[in-house]
Tab-separated table of C-alpha atoms in Angstrom:
chain	number	residue	atom	x	y	z
A	1	MET	CA	-278.278	74.679	47.738
A	2	ASN	CA	-276.939	78.009	49.025
A	3	PRO	CA	-274.766	79.226	46.159
A	4	LEU	CA	-272.667	81.427	48.457
A	5	SER	CA	-269.578	80.270	50.309
A	6	LYS	CA	-269.416	81.116	54.028
A	7	ILE	CA	-266.790	83.747	53.309
A	8	GLN	CA	-268.936	85.329	50.604
A	9	ALA	CA	-272.016	85.262	52.811
A	10	THR	CA	-270.139	86.935	55.665
A	11	ALA	CA	-268.692	89.605	53.386
A	12	LEU	CA	-272.091	90.358	51.851
A	13	GLN	CA	-273.748	90.448	55.261
A	14	LEU	CA	-271.262	93.074	56.412
A	15	LYS	CA	-271.951	95.211	53.356
A	16	LEU	CA	-275.730	95.048	53.816
A	17	ASN	CA	-275.399	95.765	57.555
A	18	THR	CA	-273.293	98.829	56.736
A	19	CYS	CA	-275.871	99.979	54.216
A	20	CYS	CA	-278.624	99.744	56.837
A	21	MET	CA	-276.579	101.648	59.409
A	22	GLU	CA	-275.879	104.423	56.927
A	23	VAL	CA	-279.487	104.657	55.737
A	24	PRO	CA	-281.943	104.317	58.658
A	25	ALA	CA	-284.897	104.652	56.295
A	26	ILE	CA	-284.179	101.199	54.874
A	27	ARG	CA	-286.563	98.744	56.443
A	28	LEU	CA	-285.212	95.648	54.735
A	29	ILE	CA	-282.539	94.900	52.185
A	30	LEU	CA	-281.722	91.458	50.910
A	31	LEU	CA	-279.919	89.466	48.294
A	32	ALA	CA	-281.966	86.651	46.769
A	33	THR	CA	-281.564	84.069	44.056
A	34	VAL	CA	-283.467	84.860	40.862
A	35	ASP	CA	-285.963	82.160	41.835
A	36	GLY	CA	-286.744	83.781	45.145
A	37	PHE	CA	-284.615	82.311	47.932
A	38	GLN	CA	-283.249	84.831	50.399
A	39	LEU	CA	-279.510	84.539	50.896
A	40	VAL	CA	-278.355	87.554	52.919
A	41	THR	CA	-280.690	89.940	54.750
A	42	ALA	CA	-280.307	93.097	56.827
A	43	GLY	CA	-282.791	95.608	58.153
A	44	ASN	CA	-283.558	98.411	60.564
A	45	ARG	CA	-286.767	96.831	61.846
A	46	ARG	CA	-287.379	93.864	64.103
A	47	LYS	CA	-286.061	90.766	62.377
A	48	ASP	CA	-288.910	88.955	60.652
A	49	ASN	CA	-287.733	85.939	58.706
A	50	ASP	CA	-291.177	85.221	57.244
A	51	LEU	CA	-291.321	88.721	55.814
A	52	ALA	CA	-287.803	88.414	54.420
A	53	GLU	CA	-288.641	85.094	52.769
A	54	LYS	CA	-291.762	86.598	51.258
A	55	PHE	CA	-289.894	89.699	50.102
A	56	ALA	CA	-287.279	87.496	48.391
A	57	ALA	CA	-290.027	85.661	46.483
A	58	ILE	CA	-291.769	88.931	45.608
A	59	ALA	CA	-288.487	90.456	44.412
A	60	SER	CA	-287.951	87.438	42.190
A	61	SER	CA	-291.475	87.695	40.742
A	62	MET	CA	-291.225	91.449	40.190
A	63	SER	CA	-287.885	91.247	38.442
A	64	ALA	CA	-289.029	88.360	36.214
A	65	LEU	CA	-292.246	90.175	35.339
A	66	ALA	CA	-290.360	93.398	34.603
A	67	GLU	CA	-287.934	91.518	32.376
A	68	ALA	CA	-290.824	89.808	30.551
A	69	ALA	CA	-292.523	93.186	30.094
A	70	GLY	CA	-289.318	94.643	28.691
A	71	LYS	CA	-288.969	91.802	26.196
A	72	GLU	CA	-292.601	92.128	25.092
A	73	LEU	CA	-292.057	95.850	24.551
A	74	GLY	CA	-289.063	95.200	22.329
A	75	SER	CA	-286.111	95.490	24.698
A	76	LYS	CA	-283.172	93.303	23.698
A	77	LYS	CA	-281.293	93.938	26.924
A	78	ASN	CA	-281.534	92.323	30.332
A	79	LEU	CA	-283.282	93.933	33.265
A	80	GLU	CA	-281.214	96.312	35.359
A	81	SER	CA	-283.554	97.674	38.000
A	82	VAL	CA	-287.161	98.075	39.115
A	83	ALA	CA	-288.519	100.864	41.327
A	84	LEU	CA	-291.865	101.043	43.123
A	85	ASP	CA	-293.309	104.176	44.678
A	86	LEU	CA	-296.128	103.421	47.113
A	87	VAL	CA	-297.933	105.912	49.321
A	88	ASP	CA	-295.988	104.881	52.399
A	89	LEU	CA	-293.199	102.724	51.039
A	90	ARG	CA	-290.505	102.692	48.394
A	91	VAL	CA	-288.969	99.601	46.868
A	92	ALA	CA	-286.021	99.216	44.535
A	93	LEU	CA	-284.570	96.082	42.988
A	94	ARG	CA	-281.469	95.532	40.946
A	95	MET	CA	-280.014	92.506	39.247
A	96	VAL	CA	-276.605	91.462	40.581
A	97	ASP	CA	-274.165	89.679	38.308
A	98	GLY	CA	-272.576	87.057	40.500
A	99	GLY	CA	-270.381	85.667	37.753
A	100	LYS	CA	-271.678	82.108	37.683
A	101	GLN	CA	-275.250	83.161	38.388
A	102	GLN	CA	-277.538	86.153	38.654
A	103	PHE	CA	-279.050	87.418	41.897
A	104	VAL	CA	-281.552	90.089	42.898
A	105	LEU	CA	-280.800	92.817	45.419
A	106	ALA	CA	-284.008	94.290	46.834
A	107	ALA	CA	-284.600	97.076	49.329
A	108	ALA	CA	-287.750	98.411	50.966
A	109	ALA	CA	-287.586	101.826	52.614
A	110	ASP	CA	-289.702	104.486	54.301
A	111	LYS	CA	-290.853	107.539	52.391
A	112	LYS	CA	-288.179	109.537	54.219
A	113	ILE	CA	-285.878	108.658	51.391
A	114	GLU	CA	-286.424	109.795	47.795
A	115	LEU	CA	-287.014	107.019	45.285
A	116	GLN	CA	-284.082	108.127	43.154
A	117	ALA	CA	-281.849	108.023	46.220
A	118	LEU	CA	-283.020	104.508	47.072
A	119	VAL	CA	-282.412	103.370	43.500
A	120	LYS	CA	-278.871	104.777	43.722
A	121	ILE	CA	-278.217	103.073	47.058
A	122	VAL	CA	-279.349	99.743	45.643
A	123	HIS	CA	-277.272	100.336	42.511
A	124	ASP	CA	-274.143	101.154	44.526
A	125	ASN	CA	-274.611	98.194	46.826
A	126	ALA	CA	-275.253	95.864	43.888
A	127	PHE	CA	-271.892	96.967	42.523
A	128	LEU	CA	-270.196	96.246	45.866
A	129	LEU	CA	-271.853	92.834	46.060
A	130	GLU	CA	-270.766	92.024	42.503
A	131	GLU	CA	-267.186	92.797	43.460
A	132	ALA	CA	-267.447	90.518	46.484
A	133	LEU	CA	-269.098	87.741	44.503
A	134	GLN	CA	-266.734	87.852	41.563
A	135	GLY	CA	-263.568	88.842	43.381
B	1	MET	CA	-319.341	89.839	19.390
B	2	PRO	CA	-316.326	87.722	20.394
B	3	GLN	CA	-315.773	87.376	24.107
B	4	GLU	CA	-312.574	87.181	26.139
B	5	TYR	CA	-312.228	84.562	28.841
B	6	LYS	CA	-309.531	83.945	31.379
B	7	LEU	CA	-308.423	80.424	32.237
B	8	LEU	CA	-306.024	79.452	34.966
B	9	PHE	CA	-303.455	76.636	34.807
B	10	ALA	CA	-302.487	75.537	38.305
B	11	GLY	CA	-300.470	72.794	39.952
B	12	GLY	CA	-297.132	72.179	41.596
B	13	MET	CA	-293.641	72.766	40.289
B	14	GLY	CA	-292.834	70.643	37.260
B	15	VAL	CA	-296.356	69.369	36.535
B	16	GLY	CA	-296.277	70.997	33.090
B	17	LYS	CA	-298.188	74.280	33.326
B	18	THR	CA	-295.704	76.176	31.144
B	19	THR	CA	-295.529	73.220	28.745
B	20	ALA	CA	-299.329	72.980	28.501
B	21	ILE	CA	-299.732	76.683	27.756
B	22	SER	CA	-296.889	76.573	25.224
B	23	ALA	CA	-298.498	73.544	23.555
B	24	ILE	CA	-301.688	75.382	22.678
B	25	SER	CA	-300.917	79.095	22.678
B	26	GLU	CA	-301.228	80.784	19.293
B	27	ILE	CA	-298.786	83.492	20.383
B	28	PRO	CA	-295.285	83.028	21.778
B	29	PRO	CA	-296.095	82.669	25.489
B	30	VAL	CA	-295.016	85.314	27.953
B	31	SER	CA	-292.763	83.444	30.298
B	32	THR	CA	-291.195	84.396	33.602
B	33	ASP	CA	-288.960	81.365	33.884
B	34	VAL	CA	-285.653	81.810	35.674
B	35	ALA	CA	-282.826	79.483	36.675
B	36	ASN	CA	-283.912	76.992	39.320
B	37	SER	CA	-281.393	77.151	42.149
B	38	ASP	CA	-282.947	74.313	44.155
B	39	ARG	CA	-282.037	71.390	41.921
B	40	GLU	CA	-282.031	69.020	44.908
B	41	ALA	CA	-285.720	69.608	45.510
B	42	PHE	CA	-286.585	69.414	41.835
B	43	ASP	CA	-284.145	68.627	39.045
B	44	LYS	CA	-285.350	71.152	36.535
B	45	ALA	CA	-283.311	73.864	34.839
B	46	LEU	CA	-285.962	76.582	34.845
B	47	THR	CA	-288.857	77.501	37.075
B	48	THR	CA	-291.729	79.980	36.730
B	49	VAL	CA	-291.652	82.753	39.329
B	50	THR	CA	-294.536	85.005	38.329
B	51	LEU	CA	-296.810	83.712	35.604
B	52	ASP	CA	-297.110	82.217	32.155
B	53	TYR	CA	-299.392	83.817	29.638
B	54	GLY	CA	-300.686	82.504	26.338
B	55	ARG	CA	-303.721	82.948	24.134
B	56	ILE	CA	-305.907	80.812	21.961
B	57	THR	CA	-308.790	81.821	19.687
B	58	LEU	CA	-311.731	79.459	19.475
B	59	PRO	CA	-313.581	78.721	16.205
B	60	SER	CA	-316.373	80.991	17.505
B	61	GLY	CA	-313.914	83.890	17.601
B	62	ASP	CA	-313.920	83.949	21.381
B	63	ARG	CA	-310.474	84.302	22.901
B	64	LEU	CA	-309.077	82.415	25.851
B	65	ARG	CA	-306.374	84.096	27.844
B	66	LEU	CA	-304.320	81.395	29.493
B	67	TYR	CA	-302.562	82.171	32.762
B	68	GLY	CA	-300.212	79.770	34.494
B	69	ILE	CA	-299.405	80.193	38.148
B	70	PRO	CA	-295.925	79.793	39.650
B	71	GLY	CA	-296.116	76.354	41.260
B	72	GLN	CA	-293.837	76.790	44.252
B	73	ASN	CA	-295.482	77.585	47.537
B	74	ARG	CA	-293.369	80.669	48.243
B	75	PHE	CA	-295.004	82.318	45.244
B	76	SER	CA	-298.492	81.703	46.609
B	77	PHE	CA	-298.977	85.478	46.936
B	78	MET	CA	-299.450	85.417	43.137
B	79	TRP	CA	-302.146	82.743	43.165
B	80	GLY	CA	-305.069	84.842	44.348
B	81	MET	CA	-304.180	87.670	41.981
B	82	LEU	CA	-304.060	85.327	39.017
B	83	GLU	CA	-307.276	83.573	40.051
B	84	GLN	CA	-309.265	86.815	39.982
B	85	GLY	CA	-311.692	86.857	37.058
B	86	ALA	CA	-310.868	83.319	35.944
B	87	MET	CA	-313.862	81.524	34.453
B	88	GLY	CA	-312.276	78.125	35.008
B	89	MET	CA	-309.186	76.198	35.893
B	90	VAL	CA	-307.043	73.443	34.470
B	91	LEU	CA	-305.425	71.802	37.480
B	92	LEU	CA	-302.431	69.595	36.747
B	93	ALA	CA	-300.768	66.907	38.839
B	94	ASP	CA	-297.748	64.692	38.325
B	95	ALA	CA	-298.273	61.116	39.515
B	96	SER	CA	-294.539	60.409	39.483
B	97	ARG	CA	-293.830	62.870	42.294
B	98	PRO	CA	-292.894	61.312	45.666
B	99	ASP	CA	-296.232	62.351	47.207
B	100	PRO	CA	-298.494	63.634	44.418
B	101	PHE	CA	-301.575	63.732	46.647
B	102	ALA	CA	-299.982	65.937	49.282
B	103	GLU	CA	-298.885	68.273	46.495
B	104	LEU	CA	-302.348	68.224	44.986
B	105	ASP	CA	-303.909	69.016	48.364
B	106	ILE	CA	-302.066	72.349	48.465
B	107	PHE	CA	-303.903	73.469	45.345
B	108	LEU	CA	-307.229	71.919	46.305
B	109	LYS	CA	-307.062	74.041	49.432
B	110	ALA	CA	-305.738	77.219	47.787
B	111	PHE	CA	-308.247	77.170	44.935
B	112	GLY	CA	-311.041	75.365	46.770
B	113	ARG	CA	-313.663	78.006	46.083
B	114	LEU	CA	-313.205	77.934	42.309
B	115	LEU	CA	-312.814	74.157	42.250
B	116	ARG	CA	-316.012	73.595	44.213
B	117	THR	CA	-317.971	75.551	41.608
B	118	GLY	CA	-317.070	72.695	39.258
B	119	ARG	CA	-315.503	75.033	36.703
B	120	ALA	CA	-312.327	73.012	36.516
B	121	VAL	CA	-310.688	69.839	35.260
B	122	LEU	CA	-307.808	67.813	36.622
B	123	GLY	CA	-305.136	66.435	34.314
B	124	VAL	CA	-302.792	63.847	35.795
B	125	GLY	CA	-299.465	63.260	34.076
B	126	ARG	CA	-297.118	60.277	34.232
B	127	LEU	CA	-299.860	58.076	35.633
B	128	PRO	CA	-298.959	54.422	36.296
B	129	SER	CA	-300.748	52.110	33.898
B	130	GLN	CA	-302.426	50.022	36.626
B	131	ARG	CA	-306.182	50.073	36.687
B	132	GLY	CA	-307.804	52.344	39.224
B	133	GLU	CA	-304.953	54.832	39.542
B	134	LEU	CA	-307.080	57.696	38.255
B	135	ASP	CA	-309.871	56.815	40.684
B	136	LYS	CA	-307.517	57.639	43.560
B	137	TYR	CA	-307.478	61.230	42.319
B	138	VAL	CA	-311.259	61.297	41.943
B	139	MET	CA	-311.566	60.121	45.554
B	140	ARG	CA	-309.040	62.676	46.728
B	141	LEU	CA	-311.131	65.408	45.143
B	142	ALA	CA	-314.342	63.975	46.576
B	143	ARG	CA	-312.906	64.199	50.088
B	144	ARG	CA	-312.892	67.954	49.589
B	145	LYS	CA	-316.319	67.921	47.951
B	146	ILE	CA	-314.815	68.741	44.569
B	147	LYS	CA	-316.488	67.041	41.634
B	148	ILE	CA	-314.638	67.719	38.403
B	149	PRO	CA	-313.548	65.594	35.450
B	150	VAL	CA	-310.197	63.849	35.831
B	151	PHE	CA	-308.022	62.774	32.910
B	152	SER	CA	-304.719	61.080	32.330
B	153	VAL	CA	-302.751	63.417	30.100
B	154	ASP	CA	-299.409	64.164	28.551
B	155	VAL	CA	-299.345	67.958	28.440
B	156	ARG	CA	-296.567	67.920	25.853
B	157	GLU	CA	-299.280	66.735	23.470
B	158	LYS	CA	-301.437	69.542	22.129
B	159	LYS	CA	-304.380	67.192	21.700
B	160	ASP	CA	-304.282	66.273	25.388
B	161	VAL	CA	-304.330	69.908	26.476
B	162	LEU	CA	-307.170	70.635	24.052
B	163	LEU	CA	-309.009	67.650	25.508
B	164	LEU	CA	-308.761	69.251	28.946
B	165	LEU	CA	-310.121	72.546	27.600
B	166	ASP	CA	-312.926	70.739	25.800
B	167	ALA	CA	-313.901	68.955	29.013
B	168	LEU	CA	-313.677	72.187	30.964
B	169	PHE	CA	-316.013	74.011	28.582
B	170	THR	CA	-318.479	71.123	28.620
B	171	GLN	CA	-318.414	71.281	32.397
B	172	ILE	CA	-318.959	75.040	32.411
B	173	GLU	CA	-321.805	74.793	29.897
B	174	VAL	CA	-323.582	72.200	32.049
B	175	ILE	CA	-323.217	74.386	35.132
B	176	GLU	CA	-324.478	77.488	33.331
B	177	GLU	CA	-327.387	75.585	31.776
B	178	ASP	CA	-328.380	74.346	35.231
B	179	TYR	CA	-328.075	77.878	36.563
B	180	ARG	CA	-330.246	79.305	33.778
B	181	SER	CA	-332.900	76.637	34.229
B	182	GLY	CA	-332.866	77.126	37.982
B	183	ALA	CA	-332.230	73.417	38.464
B	184	PRO	CA	-329.738	72.243	41.060
B	185	SER	CA	-326.344	71.727	39.516
B	186	GLU	CA	-325.820	68.211	38.230
B	187	LYS	CA	-322.133	68.669	37.796
B	188	THR	CA	-321.552	65.866	40.249
B	189	ASP	CA	-323.198	63.467	37.809
B	190	LYS	CA	-321.137	64.709	34.916
B	191	THR	CA	-317.875	63.808	36.572
B	192	HIS	CA	-315.740	61.491	34.515
B	193	SER	CA	-312.804	59.407	35.358
B	194	GLY	CA	-310.655	57.069	33.354
B	195	THR	CA	-307.964	57.535	30.777
B	196	ASN	CA	-308.335	60.305	28.261
B	197	GLU	CA	-309.214	57.739	25.582
B	198	SER	CA	-312.138	56.400	27.579
B	199	THR	CA	-313.601	59.785	28.429
B	200	VAL	CA	-313.501	61.487	25.033
């Protein structure tokens, strides 16, 4: 059921690993299906697959809820991104157009990084992943 | 003054929670359905990942806010949030699933506290026509000390969903009457089983 080929998965893994190396504040970044299955995950903390699985499901729920909220408030466009600013944590999500299907890229980071900066990182990486998925 | 009540629709993936809410909601339901990428596990194009929301106004003017949970286990972090403040629950099951009782058990456990108050009903879809099939569900509930009405339903039918709500409100009224009178709850004696025709 994994929609990614091995080559795609490897390429995406490299990109997310690079992102984590460049931004130590990122605790966890992952690509998930829109219905909440984690596909590719990287992080700067101890690997915790349960947490990654849960984060994938949460990212799916948050993006779907944000899209529903947008529609109810009159938006005719699809969701682009969601940002959360917690006291000790920042989260950003962005939809990724994989060509045949949509995905969600989600990152959780320490407060060391500004929310706007995290949103930009997720945006830039979503663009890189789209290239890899569609290319 | 009209009151607002929150009702929860629960059950596994594909049992018909979104369909049930859509069947009775007087507003276009808020849906968080997305493409289902696990078609091997369940051959269904869309799946709910956060919630469904609908609304219905009763003849009294009271409003019911209808919340559907996402049925897949990985979204269980939503269940407790959605359960908060719910006055009752419509639990749905699909008898045609490979192991409907195991699936049902997940929700009996997750929502056990609300279910054991008796403020709930169980609707079973796609039930085989053999006699006694519904009793298996009643017994399954009894094993967890849950005594609620059980009905065979087709949630695509508005009348069937309204039947579940009617039964739920009867159940809640009985419980509240017992509470007001200080008598021990007799909800266990009000439990029905059988097809929806025989229990109306």
